Coordinates of C-alpha atoms in Angstrom, one line a residue:
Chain A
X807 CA 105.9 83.2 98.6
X808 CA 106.9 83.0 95.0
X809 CA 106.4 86.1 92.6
X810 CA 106.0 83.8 88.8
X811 CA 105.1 86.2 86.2
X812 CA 102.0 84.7 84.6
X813 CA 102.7 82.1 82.0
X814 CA 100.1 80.8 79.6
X815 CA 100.8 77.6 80.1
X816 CA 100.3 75.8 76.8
X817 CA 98.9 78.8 75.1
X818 CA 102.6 79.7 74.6
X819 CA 103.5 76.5 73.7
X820 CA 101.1 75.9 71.2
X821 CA 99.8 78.9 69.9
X822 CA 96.4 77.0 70.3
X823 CA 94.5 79.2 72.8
X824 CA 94.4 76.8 75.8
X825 CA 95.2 77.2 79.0
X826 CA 97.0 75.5 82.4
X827 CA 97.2 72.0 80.4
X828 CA 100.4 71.1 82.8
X829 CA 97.6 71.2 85.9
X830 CA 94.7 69.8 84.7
X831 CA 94.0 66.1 85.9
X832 CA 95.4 62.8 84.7
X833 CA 93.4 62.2 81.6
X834 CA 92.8 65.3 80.3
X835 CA 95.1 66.4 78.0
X836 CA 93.7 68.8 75.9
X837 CA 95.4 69.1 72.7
X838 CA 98.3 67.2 74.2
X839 CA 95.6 64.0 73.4
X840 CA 94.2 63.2 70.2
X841 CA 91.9 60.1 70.6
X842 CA 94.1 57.4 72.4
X843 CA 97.1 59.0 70.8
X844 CA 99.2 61.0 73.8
X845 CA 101.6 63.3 73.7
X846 CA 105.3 62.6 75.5
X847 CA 104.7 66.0 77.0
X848 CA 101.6 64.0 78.6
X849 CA 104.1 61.8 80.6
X850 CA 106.4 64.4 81.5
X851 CA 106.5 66.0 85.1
X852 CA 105.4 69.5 85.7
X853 CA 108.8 70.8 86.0
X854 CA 109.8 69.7 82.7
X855 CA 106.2 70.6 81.0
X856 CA 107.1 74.0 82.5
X857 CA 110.1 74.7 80.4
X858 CA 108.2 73.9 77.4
X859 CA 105.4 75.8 77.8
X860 CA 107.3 78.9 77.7
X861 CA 109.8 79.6 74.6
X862 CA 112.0 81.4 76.9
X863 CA 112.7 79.1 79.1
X864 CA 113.2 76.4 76.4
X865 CA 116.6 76.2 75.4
X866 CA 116.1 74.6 72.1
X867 CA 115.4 78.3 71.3
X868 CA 119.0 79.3 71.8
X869 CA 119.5 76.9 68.3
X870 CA 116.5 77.5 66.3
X871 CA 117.7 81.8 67.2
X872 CA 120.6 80.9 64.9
X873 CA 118.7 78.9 62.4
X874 CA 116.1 82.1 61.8
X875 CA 119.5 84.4 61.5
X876 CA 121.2 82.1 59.1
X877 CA 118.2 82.2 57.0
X878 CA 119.1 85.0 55.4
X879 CA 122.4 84.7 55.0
X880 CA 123.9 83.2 51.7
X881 CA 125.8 80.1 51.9
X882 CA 127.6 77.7 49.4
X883 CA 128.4 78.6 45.7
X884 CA 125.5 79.7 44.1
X885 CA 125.2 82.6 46.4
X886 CA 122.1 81.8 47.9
X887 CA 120.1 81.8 51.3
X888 CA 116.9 79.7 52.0
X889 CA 115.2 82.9 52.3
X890 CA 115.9 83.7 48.4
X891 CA 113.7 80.5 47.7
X892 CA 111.3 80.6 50.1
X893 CA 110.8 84.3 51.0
X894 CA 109.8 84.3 55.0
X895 CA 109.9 80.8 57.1
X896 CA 106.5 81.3 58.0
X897 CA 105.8 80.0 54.3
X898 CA 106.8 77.1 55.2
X899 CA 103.7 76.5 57.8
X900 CA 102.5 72.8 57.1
X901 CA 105.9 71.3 56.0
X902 CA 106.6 70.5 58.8
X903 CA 103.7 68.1 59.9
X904 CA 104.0 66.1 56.6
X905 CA 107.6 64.9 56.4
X906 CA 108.9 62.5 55.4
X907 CA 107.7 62.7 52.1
X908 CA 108.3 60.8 49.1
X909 CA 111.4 62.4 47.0
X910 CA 110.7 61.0 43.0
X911 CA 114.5 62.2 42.4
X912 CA 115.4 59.8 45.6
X913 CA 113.1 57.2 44.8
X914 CA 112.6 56.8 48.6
X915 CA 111.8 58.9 51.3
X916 CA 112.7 61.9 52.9
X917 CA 112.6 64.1 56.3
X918 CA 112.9 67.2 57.2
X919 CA 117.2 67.3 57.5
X920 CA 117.5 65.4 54.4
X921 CA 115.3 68.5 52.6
X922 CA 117.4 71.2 54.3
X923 CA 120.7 69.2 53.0
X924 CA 119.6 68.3 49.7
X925 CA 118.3 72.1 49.6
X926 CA 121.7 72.8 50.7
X927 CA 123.5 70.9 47.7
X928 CA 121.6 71.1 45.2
X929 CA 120.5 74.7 45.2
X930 CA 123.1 76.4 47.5
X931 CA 125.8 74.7 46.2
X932 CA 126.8 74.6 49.9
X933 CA 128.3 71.7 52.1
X934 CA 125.6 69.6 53.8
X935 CA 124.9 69.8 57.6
X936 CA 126.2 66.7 59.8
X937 CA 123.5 65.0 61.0
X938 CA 122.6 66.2 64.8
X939 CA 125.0 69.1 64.6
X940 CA 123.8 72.6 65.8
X941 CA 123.1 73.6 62.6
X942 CA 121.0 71.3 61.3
X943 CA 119.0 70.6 64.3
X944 CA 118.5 74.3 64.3
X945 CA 117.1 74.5 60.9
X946 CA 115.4 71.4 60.9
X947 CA 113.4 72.7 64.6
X948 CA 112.7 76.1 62.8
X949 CA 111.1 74.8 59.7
X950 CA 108.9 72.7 62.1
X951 CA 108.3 75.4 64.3
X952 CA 106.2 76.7 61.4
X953 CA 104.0 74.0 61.4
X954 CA 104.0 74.4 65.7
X955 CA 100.0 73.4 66.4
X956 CA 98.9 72.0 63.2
X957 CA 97.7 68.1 63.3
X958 CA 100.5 65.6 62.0
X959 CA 99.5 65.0 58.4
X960 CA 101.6 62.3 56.6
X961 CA 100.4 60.6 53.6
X962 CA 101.5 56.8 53.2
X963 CA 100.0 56.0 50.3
X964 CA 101.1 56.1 46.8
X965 CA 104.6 55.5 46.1
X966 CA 105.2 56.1 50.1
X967 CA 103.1 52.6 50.1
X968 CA 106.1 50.7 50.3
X969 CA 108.5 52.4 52.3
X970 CA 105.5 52.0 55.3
X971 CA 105.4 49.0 55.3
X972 CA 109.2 48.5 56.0
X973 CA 109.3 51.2 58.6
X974 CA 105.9 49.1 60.0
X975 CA 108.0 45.7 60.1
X976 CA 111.1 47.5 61.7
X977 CA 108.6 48.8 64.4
X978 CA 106.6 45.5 65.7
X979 CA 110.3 43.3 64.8
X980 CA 112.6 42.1 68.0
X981 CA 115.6 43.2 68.2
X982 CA 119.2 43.2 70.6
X983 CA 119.8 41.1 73.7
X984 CA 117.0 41.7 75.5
X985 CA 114.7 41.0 72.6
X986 CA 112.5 43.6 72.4
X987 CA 110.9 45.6 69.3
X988 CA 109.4 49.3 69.5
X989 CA 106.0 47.8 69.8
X990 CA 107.0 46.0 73.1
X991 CA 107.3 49.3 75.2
X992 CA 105.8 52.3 73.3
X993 CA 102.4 49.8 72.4
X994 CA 102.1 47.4 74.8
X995 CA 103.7 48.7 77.9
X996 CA 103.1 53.2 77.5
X997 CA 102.0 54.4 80.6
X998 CA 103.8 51.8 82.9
X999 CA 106.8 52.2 85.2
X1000 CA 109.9 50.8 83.5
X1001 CA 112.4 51.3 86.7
X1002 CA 112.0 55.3 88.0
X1003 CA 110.6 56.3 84.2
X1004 CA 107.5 56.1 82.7
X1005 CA 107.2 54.9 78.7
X1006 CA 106.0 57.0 76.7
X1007 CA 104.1 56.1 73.3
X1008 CA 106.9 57.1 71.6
X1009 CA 105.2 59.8 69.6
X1010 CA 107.5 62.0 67.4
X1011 CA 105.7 64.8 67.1
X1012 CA 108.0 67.2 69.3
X1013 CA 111.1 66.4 67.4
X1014 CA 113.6 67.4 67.4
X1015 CA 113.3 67.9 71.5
X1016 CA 115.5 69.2 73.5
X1017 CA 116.6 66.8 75.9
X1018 CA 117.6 66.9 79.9
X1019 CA 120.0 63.9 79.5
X1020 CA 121.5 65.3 77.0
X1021 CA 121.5 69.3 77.9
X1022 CA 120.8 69.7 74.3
X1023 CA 118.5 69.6 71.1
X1024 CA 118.6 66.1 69.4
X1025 CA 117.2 64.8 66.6
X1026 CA 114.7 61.7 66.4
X1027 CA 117.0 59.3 64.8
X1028 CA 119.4 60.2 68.0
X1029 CA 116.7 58.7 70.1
X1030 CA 115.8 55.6 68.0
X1031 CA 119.6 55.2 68.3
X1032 CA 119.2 55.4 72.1
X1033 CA 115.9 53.1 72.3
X1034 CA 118.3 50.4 70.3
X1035 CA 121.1 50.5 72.6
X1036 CA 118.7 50.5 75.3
X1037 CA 117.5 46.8 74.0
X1038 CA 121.6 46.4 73.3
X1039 CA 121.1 46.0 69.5
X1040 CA 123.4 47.5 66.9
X1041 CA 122.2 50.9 66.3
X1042 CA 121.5 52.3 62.5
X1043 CA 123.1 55.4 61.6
X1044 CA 121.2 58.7 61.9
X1045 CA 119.7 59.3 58.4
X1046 CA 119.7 55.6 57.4
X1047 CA 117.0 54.1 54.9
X1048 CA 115.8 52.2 57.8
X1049 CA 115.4 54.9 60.7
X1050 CA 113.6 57.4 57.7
X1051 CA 111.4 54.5 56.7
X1052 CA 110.8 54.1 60.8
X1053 CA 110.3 58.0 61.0
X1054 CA 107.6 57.4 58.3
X1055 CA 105.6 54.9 60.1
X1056 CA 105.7 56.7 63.6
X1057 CA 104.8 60.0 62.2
X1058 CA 101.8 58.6 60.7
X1059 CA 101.2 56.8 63.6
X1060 CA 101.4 60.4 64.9
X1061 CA 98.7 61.6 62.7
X1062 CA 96.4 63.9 64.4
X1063 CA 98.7 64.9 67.4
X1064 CA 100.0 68.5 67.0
X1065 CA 103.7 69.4 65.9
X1066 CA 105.4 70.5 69.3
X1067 CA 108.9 71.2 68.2
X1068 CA 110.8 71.9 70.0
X1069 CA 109.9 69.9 72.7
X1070 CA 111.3 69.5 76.2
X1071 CA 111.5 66.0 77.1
X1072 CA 113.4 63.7 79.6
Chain B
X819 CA 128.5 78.8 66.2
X820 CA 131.5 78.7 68.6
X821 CA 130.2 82.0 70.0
X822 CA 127.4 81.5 72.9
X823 CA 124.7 83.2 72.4
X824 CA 122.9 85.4 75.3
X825 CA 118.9 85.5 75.5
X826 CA 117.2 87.7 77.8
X827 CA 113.6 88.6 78.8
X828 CA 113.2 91.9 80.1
X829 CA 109.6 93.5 79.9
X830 CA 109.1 96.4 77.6
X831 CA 108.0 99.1 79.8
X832 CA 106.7 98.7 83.3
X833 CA 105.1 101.4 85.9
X834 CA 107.5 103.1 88.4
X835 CA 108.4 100.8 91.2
X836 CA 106.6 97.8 89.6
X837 CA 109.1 94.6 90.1
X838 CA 109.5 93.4 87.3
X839 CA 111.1 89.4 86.5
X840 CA 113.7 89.4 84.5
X841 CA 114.8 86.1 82.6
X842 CA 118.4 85.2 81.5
X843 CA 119.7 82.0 78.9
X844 CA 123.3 81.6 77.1
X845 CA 124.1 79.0 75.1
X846 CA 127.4 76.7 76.9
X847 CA 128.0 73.5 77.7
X848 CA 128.9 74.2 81.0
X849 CA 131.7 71.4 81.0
X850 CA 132.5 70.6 84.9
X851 CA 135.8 69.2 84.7
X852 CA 134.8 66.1 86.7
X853 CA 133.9 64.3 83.2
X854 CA 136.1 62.0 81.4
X855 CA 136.7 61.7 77.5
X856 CA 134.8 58.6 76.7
X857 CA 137.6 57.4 74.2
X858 CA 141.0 58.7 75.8
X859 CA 139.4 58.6 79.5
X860 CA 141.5 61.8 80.0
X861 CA 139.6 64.3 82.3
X862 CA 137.8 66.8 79.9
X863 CA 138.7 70.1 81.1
X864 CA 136.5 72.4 82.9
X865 CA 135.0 75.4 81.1
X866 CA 132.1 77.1 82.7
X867 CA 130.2 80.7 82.9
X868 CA 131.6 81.0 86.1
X869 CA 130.0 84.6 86.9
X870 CA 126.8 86.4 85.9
X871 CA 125.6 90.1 86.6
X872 CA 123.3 92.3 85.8
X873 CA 123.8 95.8 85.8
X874 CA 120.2 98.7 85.9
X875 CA 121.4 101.9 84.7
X876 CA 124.9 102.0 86.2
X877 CA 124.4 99.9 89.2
X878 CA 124.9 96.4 89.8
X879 CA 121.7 94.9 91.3
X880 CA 122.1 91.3 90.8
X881 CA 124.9 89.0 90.3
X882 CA 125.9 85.1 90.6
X883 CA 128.6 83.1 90.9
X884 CA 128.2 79.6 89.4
X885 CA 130.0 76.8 89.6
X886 CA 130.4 73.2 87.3
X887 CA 126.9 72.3 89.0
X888 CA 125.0 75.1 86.8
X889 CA 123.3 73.1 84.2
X890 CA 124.4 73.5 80.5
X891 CA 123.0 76.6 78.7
X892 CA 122.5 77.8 82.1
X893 CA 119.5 79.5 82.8
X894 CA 119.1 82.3 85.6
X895 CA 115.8 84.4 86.1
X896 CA 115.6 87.3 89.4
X897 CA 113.6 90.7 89.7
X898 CA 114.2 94.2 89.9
X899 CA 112.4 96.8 91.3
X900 CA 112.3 99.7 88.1
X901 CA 112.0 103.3 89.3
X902 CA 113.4 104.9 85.8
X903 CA 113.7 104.3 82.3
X904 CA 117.3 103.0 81.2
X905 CA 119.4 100.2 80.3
X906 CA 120.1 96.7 82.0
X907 CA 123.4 95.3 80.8
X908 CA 124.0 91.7 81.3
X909 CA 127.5 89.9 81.4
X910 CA 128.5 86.2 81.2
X911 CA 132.0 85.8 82.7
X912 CA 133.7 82.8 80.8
X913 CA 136.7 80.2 82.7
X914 CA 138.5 81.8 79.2
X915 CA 138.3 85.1 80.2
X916 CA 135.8 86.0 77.6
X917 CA 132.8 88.1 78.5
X918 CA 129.3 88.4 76.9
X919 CA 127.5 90.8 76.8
X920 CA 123.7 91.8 76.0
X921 CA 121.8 95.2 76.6
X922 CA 118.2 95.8 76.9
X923 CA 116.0 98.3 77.1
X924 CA 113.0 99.1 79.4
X925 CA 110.5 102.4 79.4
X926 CA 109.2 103.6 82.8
X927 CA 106.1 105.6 83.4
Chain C
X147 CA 103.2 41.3 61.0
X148 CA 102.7 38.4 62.9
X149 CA 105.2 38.9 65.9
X150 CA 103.1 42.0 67.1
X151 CA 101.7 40.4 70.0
X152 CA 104.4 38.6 70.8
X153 CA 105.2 40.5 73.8
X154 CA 102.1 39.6 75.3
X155 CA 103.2 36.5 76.1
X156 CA 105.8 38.1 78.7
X157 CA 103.2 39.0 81.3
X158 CA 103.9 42.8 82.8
X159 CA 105.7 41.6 85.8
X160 CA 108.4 39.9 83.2
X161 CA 108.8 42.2 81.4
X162 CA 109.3 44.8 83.5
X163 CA 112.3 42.7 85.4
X164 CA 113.6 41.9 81.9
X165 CA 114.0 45.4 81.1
X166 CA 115.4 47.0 84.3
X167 CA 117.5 43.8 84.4
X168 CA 119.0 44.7 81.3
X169 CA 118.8 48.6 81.6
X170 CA 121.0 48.0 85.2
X171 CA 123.3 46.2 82.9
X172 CA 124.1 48.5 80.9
X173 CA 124.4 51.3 82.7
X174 CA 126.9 49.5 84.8
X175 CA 128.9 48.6 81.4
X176 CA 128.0 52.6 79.9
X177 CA 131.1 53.4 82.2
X178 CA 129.6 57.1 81.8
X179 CA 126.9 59.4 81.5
X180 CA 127.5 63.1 80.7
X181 CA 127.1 65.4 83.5
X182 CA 125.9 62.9 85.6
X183 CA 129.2 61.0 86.8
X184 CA 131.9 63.0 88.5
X185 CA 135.9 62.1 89.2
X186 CA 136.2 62.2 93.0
X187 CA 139.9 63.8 93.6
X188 CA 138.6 66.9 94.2
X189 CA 135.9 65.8 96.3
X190 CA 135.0 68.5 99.5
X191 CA 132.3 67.7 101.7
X192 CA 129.7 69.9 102.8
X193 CA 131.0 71.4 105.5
X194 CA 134.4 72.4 104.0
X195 CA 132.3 73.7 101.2
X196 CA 130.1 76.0 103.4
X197 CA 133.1 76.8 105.5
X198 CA 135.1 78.1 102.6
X199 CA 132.1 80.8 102.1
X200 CA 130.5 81.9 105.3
X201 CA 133.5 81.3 107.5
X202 CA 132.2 80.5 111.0
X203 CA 129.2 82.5 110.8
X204 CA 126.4 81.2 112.9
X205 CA 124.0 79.6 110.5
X206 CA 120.2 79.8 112.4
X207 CA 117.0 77.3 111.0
X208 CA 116.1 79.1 107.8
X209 CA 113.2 76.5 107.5
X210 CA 110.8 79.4 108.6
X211 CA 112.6 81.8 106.2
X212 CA 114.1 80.3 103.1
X213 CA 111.4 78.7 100.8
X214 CA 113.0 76.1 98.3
X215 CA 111.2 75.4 94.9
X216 CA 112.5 72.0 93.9
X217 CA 110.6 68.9 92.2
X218 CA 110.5 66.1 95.0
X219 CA 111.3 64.0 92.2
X220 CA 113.3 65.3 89.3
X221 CA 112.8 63.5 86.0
X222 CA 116.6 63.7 85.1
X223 CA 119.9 64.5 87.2
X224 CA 121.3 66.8 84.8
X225 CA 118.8 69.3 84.5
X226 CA 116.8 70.0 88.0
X227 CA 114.8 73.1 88.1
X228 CA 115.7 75.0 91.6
X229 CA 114.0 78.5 92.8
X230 CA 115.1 80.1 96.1
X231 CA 112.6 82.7 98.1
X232 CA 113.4 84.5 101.1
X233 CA 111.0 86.2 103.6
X234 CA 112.7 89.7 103.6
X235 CA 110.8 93.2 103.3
X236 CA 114.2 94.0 101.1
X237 CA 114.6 97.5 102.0
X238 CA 117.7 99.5 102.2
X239 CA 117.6 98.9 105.9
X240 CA 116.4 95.4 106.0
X241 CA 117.3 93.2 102.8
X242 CA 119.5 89.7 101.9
X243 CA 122.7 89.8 101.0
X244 CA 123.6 86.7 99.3
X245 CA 122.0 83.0 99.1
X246 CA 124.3 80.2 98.5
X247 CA 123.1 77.1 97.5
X248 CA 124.8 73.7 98.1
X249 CA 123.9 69.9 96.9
X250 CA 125.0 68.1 99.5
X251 CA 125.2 64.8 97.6
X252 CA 127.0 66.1 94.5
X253 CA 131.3 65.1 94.8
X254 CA 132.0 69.5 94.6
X255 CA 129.0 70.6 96.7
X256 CA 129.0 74.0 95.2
X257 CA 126.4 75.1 93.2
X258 CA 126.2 78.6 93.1
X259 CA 125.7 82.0 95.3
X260 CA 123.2 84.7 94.1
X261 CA 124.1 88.1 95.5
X262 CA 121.1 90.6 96.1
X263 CA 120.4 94.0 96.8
X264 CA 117.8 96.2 97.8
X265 CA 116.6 96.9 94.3
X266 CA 116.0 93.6 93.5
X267 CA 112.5 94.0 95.3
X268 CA 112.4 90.5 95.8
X269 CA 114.7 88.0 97.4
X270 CA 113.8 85.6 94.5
X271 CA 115.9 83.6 92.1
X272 CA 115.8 80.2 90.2
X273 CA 118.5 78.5 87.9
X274 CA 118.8 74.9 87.0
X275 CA 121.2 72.7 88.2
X276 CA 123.1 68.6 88.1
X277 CA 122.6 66.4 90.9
X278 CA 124.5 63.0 90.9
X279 CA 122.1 61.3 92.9
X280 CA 119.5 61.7 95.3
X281 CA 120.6 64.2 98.2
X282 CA 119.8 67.4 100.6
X283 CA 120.2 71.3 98.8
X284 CA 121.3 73.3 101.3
X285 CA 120.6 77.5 101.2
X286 CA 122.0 79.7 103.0
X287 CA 120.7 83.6 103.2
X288 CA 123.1 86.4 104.8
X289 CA 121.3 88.9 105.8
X290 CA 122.0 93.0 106.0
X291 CA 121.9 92.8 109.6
X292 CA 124.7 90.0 109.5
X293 CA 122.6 87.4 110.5
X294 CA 122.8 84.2 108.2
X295 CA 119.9 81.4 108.0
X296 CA 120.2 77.7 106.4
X297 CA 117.9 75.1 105.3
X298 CA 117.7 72.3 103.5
X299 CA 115.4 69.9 101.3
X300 CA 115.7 66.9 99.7
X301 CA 115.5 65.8 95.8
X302 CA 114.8 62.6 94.5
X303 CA 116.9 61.6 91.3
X304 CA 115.7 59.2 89.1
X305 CA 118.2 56.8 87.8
X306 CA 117.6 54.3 85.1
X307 CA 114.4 53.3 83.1
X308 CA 114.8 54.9 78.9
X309 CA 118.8 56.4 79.9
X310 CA 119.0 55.9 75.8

């Protein structure tokens, strides 16, 4: 006899209107599916599905709490908060599902952390975040949050053209010991058993999650990082030309599936 | 950020003796002292929420003692029975002695 | 792009013995995993565990009176959902005192104790909790009438696959 206060399963999580996705059958996905494009929340078990659905019990909430106080609070030289620029987050609904984006300044791409950072130095005069600390995860999940529901929409053409096509060949090359590229698990093998877990498609679209192995919010990078240990090759660091030119390729890849973050994955 | 930082769910108002969940979530690592610095291999030492309660208008109605197996950011949700308006304080017992605190309110007809 | 299809040569079976081949690897070289690998010197079993909380108290099956919410299979060790619900009217006459919950498995079996009262309306709780490995949780409920009840269930734990 268990006395559960109601939850809207999925409703919550998306803001989309639909109900009880984490029960329906195998298959059915709702909005978790676009096409042949899943979800990871599509793999996940029940249990874990279950602490996203409801933003309480997700505790990447604790860290995007903190982001949406530090909004408003001035920071670095200038004297400035991102709320002096940008007025209320909620403006900043559909950033989120289009990153990374092509910086003309840069003359490459950028994601979401490297805009809060260069935000950060350039108009804040303030010291940039580390990459996966509290902060910027924070801050990086609440600006997505924004764009929580709307389909993944990132362009690739135009200068982005070329950038694509490196993240593309980093994606379907072989890498580490065991020899194995991106494409190997998250095309050829999603759905399958690899030992007790299931592989995903390796959609981005819920980052950054918060993670059960890791008891914590982590960015995307952090889990390429972990995919290329996993194959034992030689990581690239977390906001690397390479992983952002990766991030580009997936998220388009992505296109379609709605922003989640902050997800709950395994 | 070095101060954890308390979320609670506690409805709004609620009918006289409607039970009524209430959901509870800190921010803390929760570190068990059973892990082992990966670069010095020196035990990490333990620092935990080692004690939760939940006090309705004066009275303690729930409380828990946790140990290192509580997952980090730990999460507790229980249910009171509401028979007045008033106040539920909630405290987080650190292993450093410090103690957090968060109120809320809740309006019974 | 020509190497796209190269895995297709490895037929499933291959690959998937590749993969946990190398996955077993490394988690044997990993040395640890946060949360996940404990240092045994402290190490009680379960019996010293529950002694140091209910004394001698006779424990009685719970299994008709303790319901455990628990995944049969959780996804990852360091974060297992866990709800506890006991069958009692929870009156001022009649209600549970304290539930203590126990993974037998883990190197410090405790987890943690919940202590109820009457207002609580309901002898329900959940929290999340590590498991090292696949093993029994144990509950025990102590009653207002001094009676105590245990039971137990058992949690898979999966181990290996994507650890990145």
């Amino acid at each position: 006899m268990r006395h559960r206060t109601a939850v809207l399963a999925g409703a919550v999580g998306l803001g989309l209107g639909f109900v009880g996705i984490a029960f329906t059958e195998a298959g059915d996905w709702g909005d978790y599916q676009v096409g042949d494009k899943r979800s990871g929340y599509t793999y996940a078990q029940p249990e874990t599905q279950a602490m996203q659905d409801d933003d309480f019990e997700n505790p990447a909430f604790l860290l995007v709490d903190l982001a949406a106080e530090q909004w408003t609070i001035p920071d670095g030289t200038a004297g400035k908060a991102c709320a002096d620029c940008h007025g209320d987050v909620e403006n900043l609904a559909g950033v989120g599902a289009s990153y990374p984006v092509y910086d003309e300044g840069w003359g490459k791409m950028m994601n979401i952390e490297q805009r809060i950072n260069e935000c950060r130095t350039e108009n804040m005069q303030a010291e940039p975040l580390k990459y996966d600390s509290k902060g910027l995860l924070g801050m990086t999940a609440l600006v997505k949050l924004q764009s929580r529901g709307m389909p993944m929409n990132v362009a690739i053409d135009g200068p982005a053209a070329p950038f694509y096509e490196k993240g593309k060949e980093f994606y379907f090359q072989r890498r580490g010991q065991l020899d194995l590229a991106c494409a190997s698990c998250h095309e050829d093998h999603s759905g399958e058993q690899l030992r007790a877990n299931r592989l995903s498609q390796g959609q981005p679209n819920g980052f950054p999650t918060y993670r059960l192995k890791w008891q914590n919010m982590g960015s995307l990078h952090r889990r390429i990082k972990g995919c290329n240990r996993q194959v034992r090759a030689e990581p690239y660091k977390s906001g690397s030309d390479e992983y952002v030119n990766l991030e580009l390729f997936i998220s388009h890849r992505a296109n379609g599936l709605p922003v989640e973050t902050p997800s709950v994955r395994n | 950020m070095a101060q954890p930082k308390p979320r609670v769910r506690v409805p709004k108002k609620a009918d006289k003796g409607d039970v009524v969940e209430i959901k509870t979530l800190i921010s803390h690592p929760m570190e068990s002292g059973q892990r082992k610095d990966r670069k010095t291999g020196e035990l990490i030492p333990r620092k935990i929420i080692n004690k939760f309660a939940c006090v309705y208008n004066g009275n303690e109605v729930f409380s828990a003692d946790l140990h290192p197996a509580i997952s980090a950011n730990p999460y507790l949700s229980f249910f009171v029975k509401v028979e007045e308006s008033g106040e539920f304080e909630f405290t987080w017992v650190d292993d450093d002695g410090s103690v957090y605190t968060q109120v809320s309110k809740i309006t019974v007809n | 792009m020509s190497k796209t299809l190269a895995a297709k040569d490895l037929s499933r079976r291959q690959f998937v013995i590749t993969v946990a081949a190398g996955s077993a690897a490394a988690a044997a070289l990993s040395v640890v995993s946060p949360g996940a690998v404990f240092a045994t010197e402290d190490a009680k079993t379960l019996d010293e565990a529950i002694k140091s909380i209910v004394g001698d108290k006779e424990l009685m099956d719970g299994a008709d009176v303790i319901t455990l919410d628990l995944p049969q299979i959780a996804e990852n060790g360091n974060t297992v959902p866990l709800g506890i619900s006991i069958d009692s009217p929870m009156t001022e006459a009649d209600y549970v005192t304290k539930v203590h919950l126990f993974a037998a498995g883990n190197p410090r079996p405790d987890v943690a104790s919940f202590n109820f009262s009457p207002s609580n309306g309901y002898a329900e709780a959940s929290t999340r909790m590590r498991l090292a490995k696949t093993q029994d949780i144990v509950a025990i409920a102590e009653m207002s009438d001094g009676k105590a009840y245990m039971t137990r269930a058992e949690v898979k734990v999966t181990i290996g696959g994507c650890g990145g």
